[in-house]
Amino acid sequence: MPERPRGASPTNQIVIAIDGPAASGKSSTAQWVAKRLGFKHVDSGALYRAITAVALRRYPAAESWTEDLVLSCGAAIALTPDGGSVAPTLDGKRADEEIRGAGVTDHVSEVARMQRVRAWVNDMVRRASASFDIVVDGRDMGTAVFPNAQLKVFLVADPWERARRRLVQQLGRGPTDDEIAAETSRLVHRDAGDATQTVQAVDAVLIDTTYLTQEQQVERIVALARAVSHRGNASSVDGREKQG
Ligand code: CDP
């Protein structure tokens, strides 16, 4: 299936692309920024996770997966507006816990290296951008998918800190050093598996969040969105911004 022409949104909607490595805080930041601006949040990683989850449901023996087989699972997935997001449903239902589970995390990078799966995700995300102003997060949103996005941000953080934050999110408590070390090693391994597709656009603003609170990083991105708007590239960001 040919991909649509590359560019910002196919209609005249605004796109803010936030990319970066695993657990760099992209999704939670993107969600918050979207809320502030009155945009929809689209998590492209959730689509890679969703197709991996459907493949695991149907074909638990992952060693037998081919690109055709994984791609056939895409038919079970829809991107549906839900509150402040446009999020994947699997056979008509949200399955957030399942798509964040260890089984999916262990196999998602190999699925994400399948080029036709990438084209499928990119097409889904571009369709969402035709209907809404979006804040989209992933690895290659500012390069492969929306090279003309009005604002591009690349979020990085020290691997140990990324691992610590991910564990706090998962465990709901402060992790031990041994737990952080094990998670750091898993993250670094996944970063290596995702290295080809994790690309900082030349016109992206790099933000290192190691020593920032989430609120500070959100404020920076909202301020950048306003600055872009004042430069005339996205004149409607100001008008759409919400308080809080
Ligand atoms: O939240 P986390 O950083 O752990 O990962 P994610 O954003 O949920 O993405 C899950 C996986 O999807 C990544 O490990 C990549 O393999 C893949 N991915 C990708 O290849 N390209 C994207 N634009 C987004 C995710």
mmCIF file of C-alpha atoms in Angstrom, residues 72-233:
data_model
loop_
_atom_site.group_PDB
_atom_site.id
_atom_site.type_symbol
_atom_site.label_atom_id
_atom_site.label_comp_id
_atom_site.label_asym_id
_atom_site.label_seq_id
_atom_site.Cartn_x
_atom_site.Cartn_y
_atom_site.Cartn_z
ATOM 1 C CA SER A 72 -2.718 -9.058 9.243
ATOM 2 C CA CYS A 73 -3.301 -8.247 12.957
ATOM 3 C CA GLY A 74 -3.618 -4.532 12.083
ATOM 4 C CA ALA A 75 -7.207 -5.077 10.919
ATOM 5 C CA ALA A 76 -8.231 -5.620 14.573
ATOM 6 C CA ILE A 77 -6.958 -2.159 15.560
ATOM 7 C CA ALA A 78 -8.690 1.209 15.238
ATOM 8 C CA LEU A 79 -7.547 4.660 16.375
ATOM 9 C CA THR A 80 -10.484 6.122 18.253
ATOM 10 C CA PRO A 81 -10.969 9.582 19.822
ATOM 11 C CA ASP A 82 -11.261 9.107 23.599
ATOM 12 C CA GLY A 83 -11.189 12.216 25.776
ATOM 13 C CA GLY A 84 -7.949 14.078 25.127
ATOM 14 C CA SER A 85 -6.418 11.296 23.045
ATOM 15 C CA VAL A 86 -6.840 9.366 19.877
ATOM 16 C CA ALA A 87 -5.948 5.896 21.147
ATOM 17 C CA PRO A 88 -5.860 2.352 19.761
ATOM 18 C CA THR A 89 -8.662 -0.112 20.446
ATOM 19 C CA LEU A 90 -8.074 -3.848 19.953
ATOM 20 C CA ASP A 91 -11.160 -5.645 18.656
ATOM 21 C CA GLY A 92 -13.151 -2.570 19.681
ATOM 22 C CA LYS A 93 -11.786 -2.218 23.242
ATOM 23 C CA ARG A 94 -8.984 -0.285 24.955
ATOM 24 C CA ALA A 95 -6.359 -2.691 26.335
ATOM 25 C CA ASP A 96 -3.875 -0.291 27.922
ATOM 26 C CA GLU A 97 -2.607 -2.670 30.581
ATOM 27 C CA GLU A 98 -2.057 -5.464 28.066
ATOM 28 C CA ILE A 99 -0.161 -3.280 25.604
ATOM 29 C CA ARG A 100 2.184 -2.018 28.376
ATOM 30 C CA GLY A 101 2.864 -5.555 29.652
ATOM 31 C CA ALA A 102 6.261 -7.273 29.617
ATOM 32 C CA GLY A 103 5.297 -9.719 26.823
ATOM 33 C CA VAL A 104 4.535 -6.876 24.432
ATOM 34 C CA THR A 105 7.573 -4.840 25.540
ATOM 35 C CA ASP A 106 9.838 -7.837 24.862
ATOM 36 C CA HIS A 107 8.637 -8.217 21.243
ATOM 37 C CA VAL A 108 7.664 -4.711 20.156
ATOM 38 C CA SER A 109 11.104 -3.653 18.855
ATOM 39 C CA GLU A 110 11.304 -6.600 16.460
ATOM 40 C CA VAL A 111 7.791 -5.760 15.191
ATOM 41 C CA ALA A 112 8.764 -2.092 14.846
ATOM 42 C CA ARG A 113 11.645 -3.067 12.537
ATOM 43 C CA MET A 114 9.143 -4.458 9.982
ATOM 44 C CA GLN A 115 8.925 -1.792 7.283
ATOM 45 C CA ARG A 116 5.332 -2.485 6.260
ATOM 46 C CA VAL A 117 4.255 -2.319 9.909
ATOM 47 C CA ARG A 118 5.974 1.084 10.078
ATOM 48 C CA ALA A 119 4.073 2.230 6.982
ATOM 49 C CA TRP A 120 0.808 1.018 8.587
ATOM 50 C CA VAL A 121 1.481 2.953 11.832
ATOM 51 C CA ASN A 122 2.517 6.067 9.894
ATOM 52 C CA ASP A 123 -0.655 5.959 7.838
ATOM 53 C CA MET A 124 -2.842 5.585 10.961
ATOM 54 C CA VAL A 125 -1.142 8.550 12.627
ATOM 55 C CA ARG A 126 -1.397 10.747 9.524
ATOM 56 C CA ARG A 127 -5.103 9.981 9.289
ATOM 57 C CA ALA A 128 -5.571 11.139 12.903
ATOM 58 C CA SER A 129 -3.718 14.352 12.059
ATOM 59 C CA ALA A 130 -6.162 15.062 9.247
ATOM 60 C CA SER A 131 -9.027 15.431 11.721
ATOM 61 C CA PHE A 132 -7.382 17.016 14.776
ATOM 62 C CA ASP A 133 -4.562 19.283 15.890
ATOM 63 C CA ILE A 134 -2.262 16.728 17.499
ATOM 64 C CA VAL A 135 0.693 16.281 19.794
ATOM 65 C CA VAL A 136 2.184 13.012 18.594
ATOM 66 C CA ASP A 137 5.019 11.120 20.271
ATOM 67 C CA GLY A 138 7.323 8.377 19.091
ATOM 68 C CA ARG A 139 10.770 7.809 17.630
ATOM 69 C CA ASP A 140 10.512 9.210 14.103
ATOM 70 C CA MET A 141 7.476 11.491 14.106
ATOM 71 C CA GLY A 142 9.546 14.606 13.319
ATOM 72 C CA THR A 143 11.571 12.874 10.602
ATOM 73 C CA ALA A 144 9.756 10.091 8.715
ATOM 74 C CA VAL A 145 6.140 10.963 9.435
ATOM 75 C CA PHE A 146 5.766 14.738 9.888
ATOM 76 C CA PRO A 147 8.893 16.399 8.455
ATOM 77 C CA ASN A 148 6.872 19.637 8.232
ATOM 78 C CA ALA A 149 5.536 19.544 11.799
ATOM 79 C CA GLN A 150 5.169 23.067 13.193
ATOM 80 C CA LEU A 151 7.208 22.103 16.285
ATOM 81 C CA LYS A 152 9.584 19.189 16.862
ATOM 82 C CA VAL A 153 11.028 18.257 20.234
ATOM 83 C CA PHE A 154 13.529 15.498 21.015
ATOM 84 C CA LEU A 155 13.438 14.415 24.670
ATOM 85 C CA VAL A 156 16.423 12.685 26.254
ATOM 86 C CA ALA A 157 17.374 11.754 29.812
ATOM 87 C CA ASP A 158 20.074 9.805 31.561
ATOM 88 C CA PRO A 159 19.276 6.028 31.297
ATOM 89 C CA TRP A 160 19.411 5.476 35.072
ATOM 90 C CA GLU A 161 16.898 8.299 35.612
ATOM 91 C CA ARG A 162 14.660 6.998 32.812
ATOM 92 C CA ALA A 163 14.705 3.535 34.431
ATOM 93 C CA ARG A 164 13.947 5.012 37.861
ATOM 94 C CA ARG A 165 10.959 6.976 36.525
ATOM 95 C CA ARG A 166 9.549 4.012 34.621
ATOM 96 C CA LEU A 167 9.756 1.841 37.777
ATOM 97 C CA VAL A 168 8.108 4.486 39.966
ATOM 98 C CA GLN A 169 5.305 4.575 37.389
ATOM 99 C CA GLN A 170 4.997 0.770 37.326
ATOM 100 C CA LEU A 171 5.542 -0.046 41.011
ATOM 101 C CA GLY A 172 4.071 3.048 42.634
ATOM 102 C CA ARG A 173 7.041 3.229 45.041
ATOM 103 C CA GLY A 174 10.707 4.175 45.078
ATOM 104 C CA PRO A 175 12.710 1.319 43.479
ATOM 105 C CA THR A 176 15.938 -0.109 44.880
ATOM 106 C CA ASP A 177 19.280 0.401 43.125
ATOM 107 C CA ASP A 178 19.272 -3.255 42.034
ATOM 108 C CA GLU A 179 15.833 -2.842 40.480
ATOM 109 C CA ILE A 180 16.932 0.355 38.716
ATOM 110 C CA ALA A 181 20.087 -1.354 37.446
ATOM 111 C CA ALA A 182 18.066 -4.253 35.966
ATOM 112 C CA GLU A 183 15.594 -1.848 34.328
ATOM 113 C CA THR A 184 18.448 0.334 33.003
ATOM 114 C CA SER A 185 19.924 -2.697 31.320
ATOM 115 C CA ARG A 186 16.544 -3.578 29.705
ATOM 116 C CA LEU A 187 16.060 0.020 28.516
ATOM 117 C CA VAL A 188 19.525 0.292 27.027
ATOM 118 C CA HIS A 189 18.974 -3.027 25.239
ATOM 119 C CA ARG A 190 15.639 -1.751 23.804
ATOM 120 C CA ASP A 191 17.294 1.564 22.795
ATOM 121 C CA ALA A 192 19.842 -0.469 20.828
ATOM 122 C CA GLY A 193 17.030 -2.428 19.114
ATOM 123 C CA ASP A 194 15.266 0.850 18.238
ATOM 124 C CA ALA A 195 18.401 2.814 17.284
ATOM 125 C CA THR A 196 17.764 2.921 13.524
ATOM 126 C CA GLN A 197 14.334 4.454 13.880
ATOM 127 C CA THR A 198 15.086 6.819 16.781
ATOM 128 C CA VAL A 199 16.163 9.938 14.938
ATOM 129 C CA GLN A 200 16.460 13.531 16.085
ATOM 130 C CA ALA A 201 15.297 15.851 13.297
ATOM 131 C CA VAL A 202 17.820 18.567 12.436
ATOM 132 C CA ASP A 203 15.202 21.172 13.304
ATOM 133 C CA ALA A 204 14.097 19.545 16.578
ATOM 134 C CA VAL A 205 14.647 21.253 19.936
ATOM 135 C CA LEU A 206 16.611 18.912 22.202
ATOM 136 C CA ILE A 207 15.411 18.869 25.820
ATOM 137 C CA ASP A 208 17.337 16.879 28.419
ATOM 138 C CA THR A 209 14.818 16.105 31.141
ATOM 139 C CA THR A 210 17.229 14.425 33.586
ATOM 140 C CA TYR A 211 17.035 17.329 36.018
ATOM 141 C CA LEU A 212 13.635 18.715 35.034
ATOM 142 C CA THR A 213 10.284 17.998 36.613
ATOM 143 C CA GLN A 214 7.531 16.954 34.296
ATOM 144 C CA GLU A 215 5.853 20.289 34.849
ATOM 145 C CA GLN A 216 9.001 22.139 33.762
ATOM 146 C CA GLN A 217 9.323 20.128 30.568
ATOM 147 C CA VAL A 218 5.653 20.689 29.748
ATOM 148 C CA GLU A 219 6.066 24.447 30.325
ATOM 149 C CA ARG A 220 9.069 24.542 27.990
ATOM 150 C CA ILE A 221 7.207 22.793 25.194
ATOM 151 C CA VAL A 222 4.100 24.960 25.611
ATOM 152 C CA ALA A 223 6.362 28.038 25.520
ATOM 153 C CA LEU A 224 8.047 26.702 22.358
ATOM 154 C CA ALA A 225 4.635 26.151 20.780
ATOM 155 C CA ARG A 226 3.754 29.776 21.524
ATOM 156 C CA ALA A 227 7.064 30.980 20.093
ATOM 157 C CA VAL A 228 6.456 29.050 16.867
ATOM 158 C CA SER A 229 2.982 30.526 16.746
ATOM 159 C CA HIS A 230 4.358 34.064 17.113
ATOM 160 C CA ARG A 231 6.754 33.387 14.269
ATOM 161 C CA GLY A 232 3.676 32.772 12.152
ATOM 162 C CA ASN A 233 4.101 29.072 11.454
#
